[in-house]
mmCIF file of C-alpha atoms in Angstrom:
data_model
loop_
_atom_site.group_PDB
_atom_site.id
_atom_site.type_symbol
_atom_site.label_atom_id
_atom_site.label_comp_id
_atom_site.label_asym_id
_atom_site.label_seq_id
_atom_site.Cartn_x
_atom_site.Cartn_y
_atom_site.Cartn_z
ATOM 1 C CA MET G 1380 4.742 -6.918 -8.399
ATOM 2 C CA ALA G 1381 4.776 -6.539 -4.603
ATOM 3 C CA GLY G 1382 7.530 -9.115 -4.281
ATOM 4 C CA SER G 1383 9.658 -7.419 -6.908
ATOM 5 C CA TRP G 1384 10.267 -4.397 -4.701
ATOM 6 C CA ILE G 1385 12.029 -6.443 -2.049
ATOM 7 C CA GLY G 1386 14.592 -7.834 -4.480
ATOM 8 C CA GLY G 1387 17.123 -10.627 -4.252
ATOM 9 C CA ALA G 1388 16.441 -13.904 -2.503
ATOM 10 C CA ASN G 1389 13.122 -12.674 -1.145
ATOM 11 C CA GLN G 1390 11.894 -11.989 -4.656
ATOM 12 C CA ALA G 1391 12.934 -15.473 -5.751
ATOM 13 C CA ALA G 1392 11.199 -16.933 -2.687
ATOM 14 C CA MET G 1393 7.919 -15.233 -3.643
ATOM 15 C CA LYS G 1394 8.324 -16.651 -7.160
ATOM 16 C CA GLU G 1395 8.512 -20.155 -5.741
ATOM 17 C CA VAL G 1396 5.752 -19.711 -3.148
ATOM 18 C CA PHE G 1397 3.269 -18.382 -5.703
ATOM 19 C CA GLU G 1398 4.521 -20.555 -8.600
ATOM 20 C CA VAL G 1399 5.088 -17.634 -10.982
ATOM 21 C CA ASP G 1400 5.919 -18.449 -14.607
ATOM 22 C CA ALA G 1401 9.653 -18.060 -15.295
ATOM 23 C CA THR G 1402 9.110 -15.748 -18.286
ATOM 24 C CA LEU G 1403 6.737 -13.471 -16.397
ATOM 25 C CA PHE G 1404 9.118 -13.455 -13.450
ATOM 26 C CA GLY G 1405 11.975 -12.379 -15.737
ATOM 27 C CA GLN G 1406 9.862 -9.546 -17.090
ATOM 28 C CA PHE G 1407 9.056 -8.316 -13.594
ATOM 29 C CA VAL G 1408 12.742 -8.483 -12.673
ATOM 30 C CA ALA G 1409 13.564 -6.253 -15.650
ATOM 31 C CA VAL G 1410 10.837 -3.778 -14.654
ATOM 32 C CA ASP G 1411 12.020 -3.888 -11.044
ATOM 33 C CA VAL G 1412 15.624 -3.128 -11.936
ATOM 34 C CA LEU G 1413 14.727 -0.313 -14.337
ATOM 35 C CA VAL G 1414 12.238 1.410 -12.078
ATOM 36 C CA ALA G 1415 14.309 0.930 -8.908
ATOM 37 C CA ASN G 1416 17.329 2.481 -10.649
ATOM 38 C CA VAL G 1417 15.240 5.466 -11.754
ATOM 39 C CA TRP G 1418 14.115 5.930 -8.132
ATOM 40 C CA THR G 1419 17.715 5.549 -6.939
ATOM 41 C CA ALA G 1420 18.784 8.291 -9.349
ATOM 42 C CA VAL G 1421 16.062 10.586 -7.987
ATOM 43 C CA LEU G 1422 17.195 9.925 -4.409
ATOM 44 C CA LEU G 1423 20.850 10.478 -5.310
ATOM 45 C CA PHE G 1424 19.884 13.764 -6.918
ATOM 46 C CA LEU G 1425 18.070 14.813 -3.742
ATOM 47 C CA ALA G 1426 21.038 13.702 -1.619
ATOM 48 C CA GLY G 1427 23.403 15.659 -3.865
ATOM 49 C CA ARG G 1428 21.444 18.799 -3.153
ATOM 50 C CA THR G 1429 22.207 18.339 0.556
ATOM 51 C CA GLY G 1430 25.975 18.585 0.048
ATOM 52 C CA ALA G 1431 27.337 15.302 -1.309
ATOM 53 C CA SER G 1432 30.585 15.757 -3.252
ATOM 54 C CA THR G 1433 30.396 15.993 -7.031
ATOM 55 C CA ILE G 1434 32.924 13.201 -7.579
ATOM 56 C CA GLY G 1435 31.212 10.926 -5.052
ATOM 57 C CA SER G 1436 27.822 11.535 -6.669
ATOM 58 C CA ALA G 1437 29.230 10.793 -10.133
ATOM 59 C CA MET G 1438 30.721 7.524 -8.885
ATOM 60 C CA ARG G 1439 27.408 6.508 -7.304
ATOM 61 C CA TYR G 1440 25.581 7.169 -10.596
ATOM 62 C CA MET G 1441 28.164 5.000 -12.375
ATOM 63 C CA LEU G 1442 27.641 2.205 -9.840
ATOM 64 C CA VAL G 1443 23.865 2.309 -10.285
ATOM 65 C CA ALA G 1444 24.243 2.348 -14.086
ATOM 66 C CA THR G 1445 26.605 -0.632 -13.919
ATOM 67 C CA ILE G 1446 24.101 -2.602 -11.852
ATOM 68 C CA GLY G 1447 21.387 -1.759 -14.376
ATOM 69 C CA MET G 1448 23.506 -2.985 -17.296
ATOM 70 C CA HIS G 1449 23.209 -6.581 -16.104
ATOM 71 C CA MET G 1450 19.526 -7.001 -16.934
ATOM 72 C CA ASP G 1451 17.794 -8.341 -20.015
ATOM 73 C CA LEU G 1452 15.719 -5.497 -21.454
ATOM 74 C CA LYS G 1453 14.512 -7.744 -24.271
ATOM 75 C CA ALA G 1454 12.249 -9.439 -21.724
ATOM 76 C CA LEU G 1455 10.088 -6.302 -21.683
ATOM 77 C CA PHE G 1456 9.341 -6.328 -25.416
ATOM 78 C CA ASP G 1457 6.828 -9.164 -24.996
ATOM 79 C CA GLN G 1458 4.741 -7.139 -22.507
ATOM 80 C CA PRO G 1459 5.798 -3.460 -22.612
ATOM 81 C CA PHE G 1460 2.821 -2.405 -20.488
ATOM 82 C CA LEU G 1461 4.636 -3.897 -17.486
ATOM 83 C CA PHE G 1462 7.178 -1.074 -17.633
ATOM 84 C CA LEU G 1463 4.331 1.456 -17.671
ATOM 85 C CA LEU G 1464 2.816 -0.347 -14.682
ATOM 86 C CA GLY G 1465 6.154 -0.105 -12.878
ATOM 87 C CA LEU G 1466 6.440 3.623 -13.616
ATOM 88 C CA ILE G 1467 2.917 4.247 -12.346
ATOM 89 C CA TRP G 1468 3.675 2.195 -9.221
ATOM 90 C CA ILE G 1469 6.912 4.049 -8.421
ATOM 91 C CA ALA G 1470 5.367 7.458 -9.224
ATOM 92 C CA ALA G 1471 2.520 6.775 -6.784
ATOM 93 C CA TYR G 1472 4.989 5.460 -4.201
ATOM 94 C CA GLY G 1473 7.369 8.400 -4.588
ATOM 95 C CA GLY G 1474 4.568 10.928 -4.497
ATOM 96 C CA LEU G 1475 3.149 9.359 -1.344
ATOM 97 C CA MET G 1476 6.591 9.285 0.315
ATOM 98 C CA LEU G 1477 7.206 12.959 -0.414
ATOM 99 C CA LEU G 1478 3.652 13.920 0.516
ATOM 100 C CA VAL G 1479 3.831 12.176 3.907
ATOM 101 C CA ALA G 1480 7.422 13.231 4.679
ATOM 102 C CA LYS G 1481 6.596 16.933 4.550
ATOM 103 C CA PRO G 1482 3.778 17.159 7.143
ATOM 104 C CA ILE G 1483 5.535 14.846 9.609
ATOM 105 C CA ARG G 1484 8.771 16.801 9.069
ATOM 106 C CA ALA G 1485 10.759 13.673 8.343
ATOM 107 C CA PRO G 1486 14.380 14.474 7.520
ATOM 108 C CA LEU G 1487 15.221 13.908 3.860
ATOM 109 C CA PHE G 1488 17.893 11.414 4.949
ATOM 110 C CA PHE G 1489 15.425 9.069 6.643
ATOM 111 C CA MET G 1490 12.865 9.368 3.853
ATOM 112 C CA ALA G 1491 15.459 8.643 1.175
ATOM 113 C CA VAL G 1492 17.314 5.820 2.945
ATOM 114 C CA GLY G 1493 14.147 4.191 4.282
ATOM 115 C CA SER G 1494 12.582 4.385 0.844
ATOM 116 C CA GLN G 1495 15.648 2.909 -0.843
ATOM 117 C CA ALA G 1496 15.769 0.156 1.790
ATOM 118 C CA ASN G 1497 12.274 -0.862 0.681
ATOM 119 C CA ILE G 1498 12.767 -0.416 -3.054
ATOM 120 C CA GLY G 1499 16.417 -1.294 -3.602
ATOM 121 C CA GLY G 1500 17.359 -3.358 -0.584
ATOM 122 C CA ALA G 1501 20.594 -4.074 1.212
ATOM 123 C CA ALA G 1502 22.877 -3.232 -1.697
ATOM 124 C CA SER G 1503 21.587 0.229 -2.514
ATOM 125 C CA ALA G 1504 20.343 1.665 0.804
ATOM 126 C CA PRO G 1505 23.928 2.140 2.070
ATOM 127 C CA ILE G 1506 24.767 3.914 -1.206
ATOM 128 C CA ILE G 1507 22.000 6.447 -0.584
ATOM 129 C CA ALA G 1508 22.990 6.784 3.085
ATOM 130 C CA SER G 1509 26.630 7.396 2.210
ATOM 131 C CA ALA G 1510 25.567 10.060 -0.292
ATOM 132 C CA PHE G 1511 24.462 12.099 2.707
ATOM 133 C CA HIS G 1512 27.572 11.231 4.742
ATOM 134 C CA PRO G 1513 29.946 8.219 4.505
ATOM 135 C CA ALA G 1514 29.550 7.436 8.212
ATOM 136 C CA LEU G 1515 25.812 6.830 7.687
ATOM 137 C CA ALA G 1516 26.224 3.742 5.461
ATOM 138 C CA PRO G 1517 25.613 1.340 8.425
ATOM 139 C CA VAL G 1518 22.256 3.035 9.020
ATOM 140 C CA GLY G 1519 21.389 2.161 5.420
ATOM 141 C CA VAL G 1520 22.303 -1.480 6.067
ATOM 142 C CA LEU G 1521 20.122 -1.620 9.191
ATOM 143 C CA LEU G 1522 17.155 -0.063 7.406
ATOM 144 C CA ALA G 1523 17.641 -2.453 4.478
ATOM 145 C CA VAL G 1524 17.584 -5.501 6.759
ATOM 146 C CA LEU G 1525 14.396 -4.213 8.359
ATOM 147 C CA GLY G 1526 13.009 -3.572 4.864
ATOM 148 C CA TYR G 1527 13.768 -7.172 3.873
ATOM 149 C CA ALA G 1528 12.029 -8.540 6.960
ATOM 150 C CA LEU G 1529 8.926 -6.400 6.559
ATOM 151 C CA GLY G 1530 8.964 -6.657 2.770
ATOM 152 C CA THR G 1531 8.975 -10.437 2.779
ATOM 153 C CA CYS G 1532 5.971 -10.588 5.106
ATOM 154 C CA ASP G 1533 4.135 -7.859 3.218
ATOM 155 C CA ALA G 1534 4.816 -9.469 -0.164
ATOM 156 C CA TYR G 1535 3.511 -12.808 1.092
ATOM 157 C CA ILE G 1536 0.336 -11.241 2.511
ATOM 158 C CA THR G 1537 -0.182 -9.196 -0.670
ATOM 159 C CA GLY G 1538 0.263 -12.348 -2.753
ATOM 160 C CA LEU G 1539 -2.327 -14.200 -0.682
ATOM 161 C CA ILE G 1540 -4.806 -11.313 -1.036
ATOM 162 C CA LEU G 1541 -4.266 -11.104 -4.797
ATOM 163 C CA ARG G 1542 -4.547 -14.882 -5.164
ATOM 164 C CA SER G 1543 -7.882 -14.852 -3.309
ATOM 165 C CA MET G 1544 -9.128 -11.961 -5.488
ATOM 166 C CA ALA G 1545 -8.158 -13.821 -8.667
ATOM 167 C CA GLY G 1546 -10.152 -16.843 -7.543
#
């Protein structure tokens, strides 16, 4: 599950490193896409409250929905508890992000874009950044690249820990 949040090639690399079954991997990809798109919608909603244009916000929602349409939801019917696991994971993550952001007075922009860089990656972090202001899209790209670098290392370490716990 840890590797699924970094998406793309990194996710596929973790599949190969830890020799994950192709069917199980497909199910985690479906959970990842669904849950990440729900989180993206929450962040876009928060960004919209800071002054993003109505038309721009609508177009971003359409883009996220289009990305989500390319997944195989039938893969979740074999193990539906995985979707529940993903929802619990993202709820805990989102709650922790919002809980920590408030006392450290982190601007909503950095919390949202940094979070999306970790959850959605290079494709969606600039979308969230541009929802705040179009000129901020490059900041989203930079945070996404950093998220990929840290996420790959963290996913590998998490996989090693979980492998040692499983025996």
